CSV table of C-alpha atoms in Angstrom, one decimal:
chain,number,residue,atom,x,y,z
F,1,UNK,CA,291.2,-57.0,193.3
F,2,UNK,CA,294.5,-58.4,191.9
F,3,UNK,CA,294.8,-55.4,189.5
F,4,UNK,CA,293.8,-52.9,192.1
F,5,UNK,CA,296.4,-54.1,194.7
F,6,UNK,CA,298.9,-54.3,191.8
F,7,UNK,CA,298.3,-50.7,190.8
F,8,UNK,CA,298.6,-49.5,194.4
F,9,UNK,CA,301.8,-51.4,195.0
F,10,UNK,CA,303.2,-50.1,191.6
F,11,UNK,CA,302.2,-46.5,192.4
F,12,UNK,CA,303.8,-46.7,195.9
F,13,UNK,CA,307.1,-48.1,194.5
F,14,UNK,CA,307.0,-45.4,191.8
F,15,UNK,CA,306.8,-42.7,194.5
F,16,UNK,CA,309.5,-44.5,196.5
F,17,UNK,CA,311.9,-44.1,193.6
F,18,UNK,CA,310.9,-40.5,193.0
F,19,UNK,CA,311.6,-39.8,196.6
F,20,UNK,CA,315.3,-40.0,195.6
F,21,UNK,CA,314.9,-36.6,194.0
F,22,UNK,CA,314.7,-35.1,197.5
F,23,UNK,CA,317.4,-37.2,199.0
F,24,UNK,CA,318.4,-40.8,199.5
F,25,UNK,CA,316.2,-42.5,202.0
F,26,UNK,CA,315.2,-45.9,203.4
F,27,UNK,CA,312.2,-46.3,201.2
F,28,UNK,CA,314.2,-45.7,198.1
F,29,UNK,CA,316.9,-48.1,199.3
F,30,UNK,CA,314.3,-50.8,199.9
F,31,UNK,CA,312.9,-50.4,196.4
F,32,UNK,CA,316.4,-50.4,194.9
F,33,UNK,CA,317.4,-53.7,196.7
F,34,UNK,CA,314.0,-55.3,195.9
F,35,UNK,CA,314.5,-54.7,192.2
F,36,UNK,CA,317.9,-56.4,192.2
F,37,UNK,CA,316.5,-59.5,193.9
F,38,UNK,CA,313.3,-59.7,191.8
F,39,UNK,CA,315.2,-59.3,188.5
F,40,UNK,CA,317.7,-62.0,189.4
F,41,UNK,CA,314.9,-64.3,190.6
F,42,UNK,CA,313.1,-63.6,187.3
F,43,UNK,CA,316.2,-64.5,185.3
F,44,UNK,CA,316.5,-67.8,187.2
F,45,UNK,CA,313.0,-68.8,186.3
F,46,UNK,CA,313.4,-67.6,182.7
F,47,UNK,CA,316.6,-69.5,182.2
F,48,UNK,CA,315.2,-72.7,183.8
F,49,UNK,CA,312.0,-72.5,181.7
F,50,UNK,CA,313.6,-71.6,178.4
F,51,UNK,CA,317.0,-73.4,178.5
F,52,UNK,CA,317.6,-75.9,181.3
F,53,UNK,CA,314.2,-77.6,181.0
F,54,UNK,CA,313.5,-77.7,177.3
F,55,UNK,CA,317.1,-77.9,176.0
F,56,UNK,CA,318.8,-80.1,178.7
F,57,UNK,CA,316.5,-82.0,181.1
F,58,UNK,CA,313.6,-82.9,178.7
F,59,UNK,CA,315.9,-84.1,175.8
F,60,UNK,CA,318.0,-86.2,178.2
F,61,UNK,CA,315.3,-87.8,180.3
F,62,UNK,CA,312.5,-87.7,177.7
F,63,UNK,CA,314.4,-88.3,174.4
F,64,UNK,CA,317.5,-90.1,175.5
F,65,UNK,CA,319.8,-87.4,174.0
F,66,UNK,CA,322.6,-88.5,176.3
F,67,UNK,CA,325.3,-86.5,174.4
F,68,UNK,CA,323.7,-83.3,176.0
F,69,UNK,CA,325.2,-84.5,179.3
F,70,UNK,CA,328.6,-83.1,178.1
F,71,UNK,CA,327.5,-79.4,177.9
F,72,UNK,CA,325.6,-80.0,181.2
F,73,UNK,CA,328.7,-81.2,183.0
F,74,UNK,CA,330.8,-78.5,181.3
F,75,UNK,CA,328.3,-75.9,182.6
F,76,UNK,CA,328.4,-77.4,186.1
F,77,UNK,CA,332.1,-76.7,186.2
F,78,UNK,CA,331.3,-73.0,186.8
F,79,UNK,CA,330.5,-74.0,190.4
F,80,UNK,CA,334.2,-74.9,191.0
F,81,UNK,CA,334.8,-71.1,191.0
F,82,UNK,CA,333.6,-71.2,194.6
F,83,UNK,CA,336.1,-73.9,195.6
F,84,UNK,CA,339.5,-72.2,195.6
F,85,UNK,CA,341.6,-75.4,195.2
F,86,UNK,CA,339.9,-76.4,191.9
F,87,UNK,CA,338.6,-73.0,190.8
F,88,UNK,CA,340.8,-73.2,187.6
F,89,UNK,CA,338.3,-75.8,186.3
F,90,UNK,CA,335.8,-73.0,185.8
F,91,UNK,CA,338.0,-71.8,182.9
F,92,UNK,CA,336.9,-74.8,180.8
F,93,UNK,CA,333.2,-73.7,180.3
F,94,UNK,CA,334.4,-70.1,179.9
F,95,UNK,CA,336.9,-71.2,177.3
F,96,UNK,CA,334.2,-73.1,175.4
F,97,UNK,CA,331.8,-70.1,175.4
F,98,UNK,CA,334.6,-67.6,174.7
F,99,UNK,CA,336.3,-69.5,171.9
F,100,UNK,CA,333.2,-70.5,169.9
F,101,UNK,CA,331.6,-67.1,170.6
F,102,UNK,CA,334.7,-65.3,169.2
F,103,UNK,CA,334.8,-67.6,166.2
F,104,UNK,CA,331.1,-67.2,165.4
F,105,UNK,CA,331.4,-63.4,166.0
F,106,UNK,CA,334.4,-62.8,163.7
F,107,UNK,CA,332.7,-63.1,160.3
F,108,UNK,CA,329.4,-61.6,161.6
F,109,UNK,CA,331.2,-58.5,163.0
F,110,UNK,CA,333.2,-58.2,159.8
F,111,UNK,CA,329.9,-58.3,157.9
F,112,UNK,CA,327.7,-56.1,160.1
F,113,UNK,CA,330.2,-53.5,161.5
F,114,UNK,CA,332.6,-53.2,158.6
F,115,UNK,CA,331.4,-54.4,155.2
F,116,UNK,CA,327.8,-53.3,155.4
F,117,UNK,CA,328.8,-49.9,156.8
F,118,UNK,CA,331.3,-49.3,154.1
F,119,UNK,CA,328.8,-50.5,151.5
F,120,UNK,CA,326.2,-48.1,152.8
F,121,UNK,CA,328.7,-45.2,152.9
F,122,UNK,CA,329.6,-45.6,149.2
F,123,UNK,CA,326.6,-44.0,147.5
F,124,UNK,CA,326.1,-41.7,144.5
F,125,UNK,CA,326.2,-38.0,145.6
F,126,UNK,CA,323.6,-37.1,143.0
F,127,UNK,CA,321.1,-38.7,140.7
F,128,UNK,CA,318.5,-37.0,138.5
F,129,UNK,CA,315.5,-35.6,140.3
F,130,UNK,CA,317.2,-35.7,143.7
F,131,UNK,CA,316.3,-32.6,145.9
F,132,UNK,CA,319.2,-30.3,146.9
F,133,UNK,CA,318.9,-31.2,150.6
F,134,UNK,CA,319.4,-34.9,149.8
F,135,UNK,CA,322.5,-34.1,147.7
F,136,UNK,CA,323.9,-32.0,150.5
F,137,UNK,CA,323.1,-34.8,152.9
F,138,UNK,CA,324.9,-37.4,150.8
F,139,UNK,CA,327.9,-35.1,150.6
F,140,UNK,CA,327.9,-34.6,154.4
F,141,UNK,CA,327.4,-38.3,155.0
F,142,UNK,CA,330.3,-39.5,152.8
F,143,UNK,CA,332.8,-36.9,153.6
F,144,UNK,CA,331.6,-36.7,157.2
F,145,UNK,CA,332.2,-40.4,157.7
F,146,UNK,CA,335.6,-40.1,156.2
F,147,UNK,CA,336.4,-37.0,158.3
F,148,UNK,CA,335.2,-38.6,161.5
F,149,UNK,CA,337.3,-41.7,160.7
F,150,UNK,CA,340.3,-39.4,160.3
F,151,UNK,CA,339.6,-37.9,163.7
F,152,UNK,CA,339.8,-41.4,165.3
F,153,UNK,CA,343.0,-42.3,163.4
F,154,UNK,CA,345.7,-41.7,166.0
F,155,UNK,CA,348.7,-43.4,164.1
F,156,UNK,CA,349.5,-40.1,162.3
F,157,UNK,CA,349.7,-36.6,163.9
F,158,UNK,CA,346.6,-34.5,163.0
F,159,UNK,CA,348.6,-32.0,160.9
F,160,UNK,CA,348.6,-31.0,157.2
F,161,UNK,CA,345.8,-30.7,154.7
F,162,UNK,CA,344.5,-34.3,154.9
F,163,UNK,CA,344.9,-35.3,158.5
F,164,UNK,CA,344.7,-31.8,160.0
F,165,UNK,CA,341.7,-30.4,158.1
F,166,UNK,CA,340.1,-33.8,158.0
F,167,UNK,CA,340.2,-34.3,161.8
F,168,UNK,CA,338.9,-30.7,162.3
F,169,UNK,CA,335.9,-31.4,160.1
F,170,UNK,CA,335.5,-34.8,161.8
F,171,UNK,CA,335.1,-33.3,165.3
F,172,UNK,CA,332.3,-31.0,163.9
F,173,UNK,CA,330.5,-33.9,162.4
F,174,UNK,CA,330.9,-35.9,165.7
F,175,UNK,CA,329.6,-33.0,167.7
F,176,UNK,CA,326.6,-32.7,165.5
F,177,UNK,CA,326.0,-36.5,165.9
F,178,UNK,CA,326.5,-36.3,169.7
F,179,UNK,CA,324.1,-33.4,169.9
F,180,UNK,CA,321.4,-35.2,167.9
F,181,UNK,CA,321.9,-38.4,170.0
F,182,UNK,CA,321.7,-36.4,173.2
F,183,UNK,CA,318.5,-34.7,172.1
F,184,UNK,CA,317.0,-38.0,171.1
F,185,UNK,CA,317.9,-39.6,174.5
F,186,UNK,CA,316.3,-36.6,176.3
F,187,UNK,CA,313.1,-37.1,174.4
F,188,UNK,CA,313.1,-40.8,175.3
F,189,UNK,CA,313.6,-40.1,179.0
F,190,UNK,CA,310.9,-37.4,179.0
F,191,UNK,CA,308.4,-39.8,177.3
F,192,UNK,CA,309.2,-42.3,180.1
F,193,UNK,CA,308.5,-39.6,182.7
F,194,UNK,CA,305.2,-38.8,181.0
F,195,UNK,CA,304.3,-42.5,181.0
F,196,UNK,CA,305.0,-42.7,184.8
F,197,UNK,CA,302.9,-39.5,185.4
F,198,UNK,CA,300.1,-41.0,183.3
F,199,UNK,CA,300.3,-44.1,185.4
F,200,UNK,CA,300.1,-42.2,188.7
F,201,UNK,CA,297.4,-39.7,187.6
F,202,UNK,CA,295.4,-42.0,185.4
F,203,UNK,CA,295.7,-45.7,186.5
F,204,UNK,CA,296.1,-44.9,190.2
F,205,UNK,CA,294.3,-41.7,191.0
F,206,UNK,CA,292.0,-41.5,188.0
F,207,UNK,CA,292.5,-37.8,187.8
F,208,UNK,CA,293.1,-38.0,184.0
F,209,UNK,CA,291.7,-40.3,181.4
A,1,UNK,CA,345.9,-78.3,182.4
A,2,UNK,CA,345.2,-75.0,184.2
A,3,UNK,CA,346.1,-72.5,181.5
A,4,UNK,CA,347.2,-74.4,178.3
A,5,UNK,CA,344.1,-76.5,177.8
A,6,UNK,CA,341.6,-73.6,178.2
A,7,UNK,CA,343.7,-71.6,175.8
A,8,UNK,CA,343.7,-74.5,173.3
A,9,UNK,CA,339.9,-74.9,173.7
A,10,UNK,CA,339.5,-71.2,172.8
A,11,UNK,CA,341.9,-71.5,169.8
A,12,UNK,CA,340.4,-74.7,168.4
A,13,UNK,CA,336.8,-73.6,169.0
A,14,UNK,CA,337.4,-70.2,167.5
A,15,UNK,CA,339.2,-71.4,164.4
A,16,UNK,CA,336.6,-74.1,163.9
A,17,UNK,CA,333.7,-71.7,164.0
A,18,UNK,CA,335.4,-69.2,161.6
A,19,UNK,CA,336.0,-72.1,159.1
A,20,UNK,CA,332.5,-73.4,159.4
A,21,UNK,CA,331.1,-70.0,158.3
A,22,UNK,CA,333.2,-70.0,155.1
A,23,UNK,CA,332.7,-73.7,154.3
A,24,UNK,CA,329.0,-74.5,154.5
A,25,UNK,CA,329.6,-78.2,154.0
A,26,UNK,CA,327.2,-80.8,155.6
A,27,UNK,CA,329.7,-81.7,158.3
A,28,UNK,CA,330.4,-78.1,159.2
A,29,UNK,CA,326.6,-77.5,159.4
A,30,UNK,CA,326.4,-80.4,161.9
A,31,UNK,CA,329.1,-78.8,164.0
A,32,UNK,CA,327.3,-75.5,163.9
A,33,UNK,CA,323.9,-77.1,164.8
A,34,UNK,CA,325.5,-78.9,167.7
A,35,UNK,CA,327.1,-75.7,168.9
A,36,UNK,CA,323.7,-73.9,168.8
A,37,UNK,CA,322.4,-76.7,171.0
A,38,UNK,CA,325.3,-76.7,173.4
A,39,UNK,CA,326.2,-73.0,173.8
A,40,UNK,CA,323.0,-71.9,175.5
A,41,UNK,CA,323.2,-74.8,178.0
A,42,UNK,CA,326.8,-74.1,179.0
A,43,UNK,CA,326.0,-70.4,179.1
A,44,UNK,CA,322.9,-70.9,181.3
A,45,UNK,CA,325.0,-72.4,184.0
A,46,UNK,CA,327.0,-69.1,184.3
A,47,UNK,CA,323.9,-67.9,186.1
A,48,UNK,CA,325.1,-70.0,189.1
A,49,UNK,CA,328.1,-67.7,189.4
A,50,UNK,CA,325.9,-64.6,189.5
A,51,UNK,CA,323.4,-66.0,192.0
A,52,UNK,CA,326.2,-67.5,194.1
A,53,UNK,CA,328.2,-64.2,194.2
A,54,UNK,CA,325.0,-62.2,195.0
A,55,UNK,CA,324.0,-64.6,197.8
A,56,UNK,CA,327.5,-64.7,199.3
A,57,UNK,CA,327.8,-60.9,199.3
A,58,UNK,CA,324.4,-60.3,201.0
A,59,UNK,CA,324.6,-63.2,203.4
A,60,UNK,CA,328.1,-61.9,204.5
A,61,UNK,CA,326.5,-58.5,205.1
A,62,UNK,CA,323.7,-60.0,207.2
A,63,UNK,CA,326.1,-62.2,209.2
A,64,UNK,CA,328.5,-59.3,209.9
A,65,UNK,CA,325.7,-56.8,210.5
A,66,UNK,CA,327.4,-54.5,208.1
A,67,UNK,CA,326.0,-51.1,207.3
A,68,UNK,CA,322.4,-51.2,205.9
A,69,UNK,CA,322.4,-55.0,206.3
A,70,UNK,CA,318.6,-55.1,206.7
A,71,UNK,CA,318.2,-54.3,203.0
A,72,UNK,CA,320.1,-57.4,202.1
A,73,UNK,CA,316.9,-59.4,203.0
A,74,UNK,CA,315.1,-57.4,200.3
A,75,UNK,CA,317.5,-58.9,197.8
A,76,UNK,CA,317.7,-62.5,199.1
A,77,UNK,CA,314.0,-63.0,199.8
A,78,UNK,CA,312.8,-62.3,196.2
A,79,UNK,CA,315.9,-63.8,194.8
A,80,UNK,CA,314.9,-67.2,196.1
A,81,UNK,CA,311.2,-66.5,196.5
A,82,UNK,CA,310.6,-65.9,192.8
A,83,UNK,CA,312.0,-69.3,191.7
A,84,UNK,CA,310.2,-71.0,194.7
A,85,UNK,CA,306.8,-69.6,193.8
A,86,UNK,CA,307.3,-70.1,190.0
A,87,UNK,CA,308.8,-73.6,190.0
A,88,UNK,CA,307.9,-75.3,193.2
A,89,UNK,CA,304.7,-73.9,194.7
A,90,UNK,CA,301.5,-75.4,193.2
A,91,UNK,CA,299.4,-73.0,191.1
A,92,UNK,CA,296.4,-73.3,193.5
A,93,UNK,CA,298.6,-71.5,196.1
A,94,UNK,CA,299.7,-68.7,193.8
A,95,UNK,CA,302.6,-70.6,192.2
A,96,UNK,CA,303.6,-70.9,188.5
A,97,UNK,CA,304.4,-68.1,186.1
A,98,UNK,CA,300.9,-67.4,184.9
A,99,UNK,CA,298.9,-64.2,185.5
A,100,UNK,CA,297.6,-63.8,189.1
A,101,UNK,CA,300.5,-65.7,190.6
A,102,UNK,CA,303.0,-64.3,193.0
A,103,UNK,CA,305.8,-64.5,190.4
A,104,UNK,CA,303.8,-62.5,187.9
A,105,UNK,CA,302.7,-60.0,190.6
A,106,UNK,CA,306.2,-59.3,191.7
A,107,UNK,CA,307.4,-58.8,188.1
A,108,UNK,CA,304.5,-56.8,186.8
A,109,UNK,CA,303.7,-54.6,189.8
A,110,UNK,CA,307.0,-54.2,191.5
A,111,UNK,CA,309.9,-54.7,189.0
A,112,UNK,CA,308.3,-53.1,186.0
A,113,UNK,CA,307.2,-49.9,187.7
A,114,UNK,CA,310.5,-49.5,189.6
A,115,UNK,CA,312.6,-50.0,186.5
A,116,UNK,CA,310.5,-47.7,184.4
A,117,UNK,CA,310.6,-45.0,187.2
A,118,UNK,CA,314.4,-45.4,187.5
A,119,UNK,CA,314.8,-44.7,183.8
A,120,UNK,CA,312.4,-41.8,183.9
A,121,UNK,CA,314.4,-40.4,186.9
A,122,UNK,CA,317.2,-39.9,184.4
A,123,UNK,CA,315.0,-37.2,182.8
A,124,UNK,CA,315.7,-34.9,185.8
A,125,UNK,CA,319.5,-35.6,185.8
A,126,UNK,CA,319.9,-35.4,182.1
A,127,UNK,CA,318.2,-32.0,182.3
A,128,UNK,CA,320.8,-30.7,184.9
A,129,UNK,CA,323.6,-32.4,182.9
A,130,UNK,CA,322.3,-30.6,179.7
A,131,UNK,CA,322.4,-27.2,181.6
A,132,UNK,CA,326.1,-27.7,182.4
A,133,UNK,CA,327.1,-29.3,179.0
A,134,UNK,CA,325.2,-26.9,176.8
A,135,UNK,CA,326.6,-23.6,178.0
A,136,UNK,CA,327.8,-22.3,174.6
A,137,UNK,CA,331.4,-21.8,175.7
A,138,UNK,CA,332.9,-22.6,172.3
A,139,UNK,CA,331.9,-23.1,168.7
A,140,UNK,CA,331.8,-26.9,169.1
A,141,UNK,CA,329.7,-26.7,172.3
A,142,UNK,CA,327.3,-24.4,170.3
A,143,UNK,CA,327.0,-27.0,167.5
A,144,UNK,CA,326.2,-29.6,170.1
A,145,UNK,CA,323.6,-27.4,171.7
A,146,UNK,CA,322.0,-26.4,168.4
A,147,UNK,CA,321.8,-30.0,167.1
A,148,UNK,CA,320.2,-31.2,170.4
A,149,UNK,CA,317.7,-28.3,170.5
A,150,UNK,CA,316.7,-28.7,166.8
A,151,UNK,CA,316.3,-32.5,167.2
A,152,UNK,CA,314.3,-32.1,170.4
A,153,UNK,CA,312.0,-29.4,169.1
A,154,UNK,CA,311.7,-31.3,165.8
A,155,UNK,CA,310.2,-34.3,167.6
A,156,UNK,CA,307.4,-32.5,169.4
A,157,UNK,CA,304.3,-30.7,168.1
A,158,UNK,CA,305.4,-27.4,169.5
A,159,UNK,CA,308.4,-27.5,167.1
A,160,UNK,CA,306.0,-27.1,164.1
A,161,UNK,CA,304.9,-23.7,165.4
A,162,UNK,CA,308.2,-22.3,164.3
A,163,UNK,CA,307.6,-23.6,160.8
A,164,UNK,CA,308.0,-26.8,158.8
A,165,UNK,CA,311.8,-26.2,158.5
A,166,UNK,CA,312.4,-27.2,162.1
A,167,UNK,CA,311.2,-30.8,162.1
A,168,UNK,CA,312.7,-31.2,158.6
A,169,UNK,CA,316.1,-29.9,159.8
A,170,UNK,CA,315.9,-32.2,162.9
A,171,UNK,CA,315.2,-35.1,160.6
A,172,UNK,CA,318.0,-34.1,158.2
A,173,UNK,CA,320.5,-33.9,161.1
A,174,UNK,CA,319.4,-37.3,162.3
A,175,UNK,CA,319.7,-38.8,158.8
A,176,UNK,CA,323.0,-37.4,157.6
A,177,UNK,CA,325.6,-35.9,159.9
A,178,UNK,CA,324.4,-38.0,162.8
A,179,UNK,CA,324.6,-41.1,160.7
A,180,UNK,CA,328.1,-40.2,159.4
A,181,UNK,CA,329.3,-39.8,163.0
A,182,UNK,CA,327.6,-43.1,164.1
A,183,UNK,CA,329.0,-44.9,161.1
A,184,UNK,CA,332.5,-43.8,161.8
A,185,UNK,CA,332.2,-44.9,165.4
A,186,UNK,CA,330.7,-48.2,164.4
A,187,UNK,CA,333.5,-48.9,161.9
A,188,UNK,CA,336.0,-48.1,164.7
A,189,UNK,CA,334.1,-50.4,167.1
A,190,UNK,CA,334.0,-53.1,164.4
A,191,UNK,CA,337.7,-53.0,163.8
A,192,UNK,CA,338.3,-53.1,167.6
A,193,UNK,CA,336.0,-56.1,168.0
A,194,UNK,CA,337.8,-57.9,165.2
A,195,UNK,CA,341.2,-57.3,166.7
A,196,UNK,CA,340.0,-58.4,170.1
A,197,UNK,CA,338.4,-61.5,168.7
A,198,UNK,CA,341.7,-62.5,167.0
A,199,UNK,CA,343.7,-61.6,170.1
A,200,UNK,CA,341.5,-63.9,172.3
A,201,UNK,CA,341.4,-66.8,169.7
A,202,UNK,CA,345.2,-66.8,169.4
A,203,UNK,CA,345.9,-66.4,173.1
A,204,UNK,CA,347.4,-62.9,173.0
A,205,UNK,CA,344.6,-61.6,175.3
A,206,UNK,CA,344.4,-63.8,178.4
A,207,UNK,CA,342.7,-61.6,180.9
A,208,UNK,CA,339.6,-63.8,180.7
A,209,UNK,CA,341.5,-66.6,182.4
A,210,UNK,CA,341.3,-64.6,185.7
A,211,UNK,CA,343.5,-65.5,188.7
A,212,UNK,CA,341.6,-68.7,189.7
A,213,UNK,CA,344.2,-71.2,190.8
A,214,UNK,CA,346.9,-69.3,188.9
């Protein structure tokens, strides 16, 4: 019974969202507003069950970890944002999260976004037994990365052999990349659409298996 | 107190966290472990800002009978209903977060289908966007079009009808030129993030302070 009602409700809301393809209407607007409320309500429960209860309330009241009152009080300062005369106090928890987050993020960003990427881009063009398309791919990847970087380098005018030709090759590589990403995104959306049609035709109407 | 202390907290916290990464001493590990305990707690309270702003916005709309105010109830009722059923209502009356409760029902049979459908709706709009973007007006637009077509056809069984070369070429594009472009963008993003990190830590970038209380 629970599942049957669930499938009917899910199917009706699926149709409500698809009704937007015709034009915006009250049923679509209702579904749109509902999803905002439900997701926020879900996050409240999730944060309470995964952070507030096990990491703050239980250790304080169950394990006498009184030091945890400090982050608790710091967090409560967010509420001052709603009281204009002391709203500046909300900067303290933001400063804590922001400062420590930036500090933690600095070496990790350096590692993941810069060093690892450079390391992966510096590869041999050819080794024995490597098929020709891989050799070509390695050439495209190394010089393509360099050319795309030149395209994004705006401190020098894109003129001359290095910057001029480099940036021209760079935009071709970027267009190839954007085209591939676009094609991949379309495939992802289409497979979601197929999933919804399967839900309507299979789970709901039982027309297909 | 209003600006200098928060800026100092950011600077001290930021420098401390950078140092602890490079000096894995026992004391720096204690600092890091405490940070891992404290940060999610402080961060979790930011939810109050989100819930407070959303509630204020929609209650204002209802009070002032603004345009489409009726829909604001569709936001507020589940916003407070979900935590009420999950955390306060006893399980015998459909409370809790387990299967067959109201909380689970709203999530699984309302939110999940609506969100999945909203994303799938983009398939229609992306198709019309593709029609406009892919008109081969220039050589670069043609490259974009060809790469997308080859990757799309390479991913589906119908692509293999044209020969093995099509899926292989699609894969080659994904593996090499696509990766080259992505890597260059990622390096640019990385340097941007590093610069922004340093600007925030040393107080050059202060927009995060907002205008609260000046």
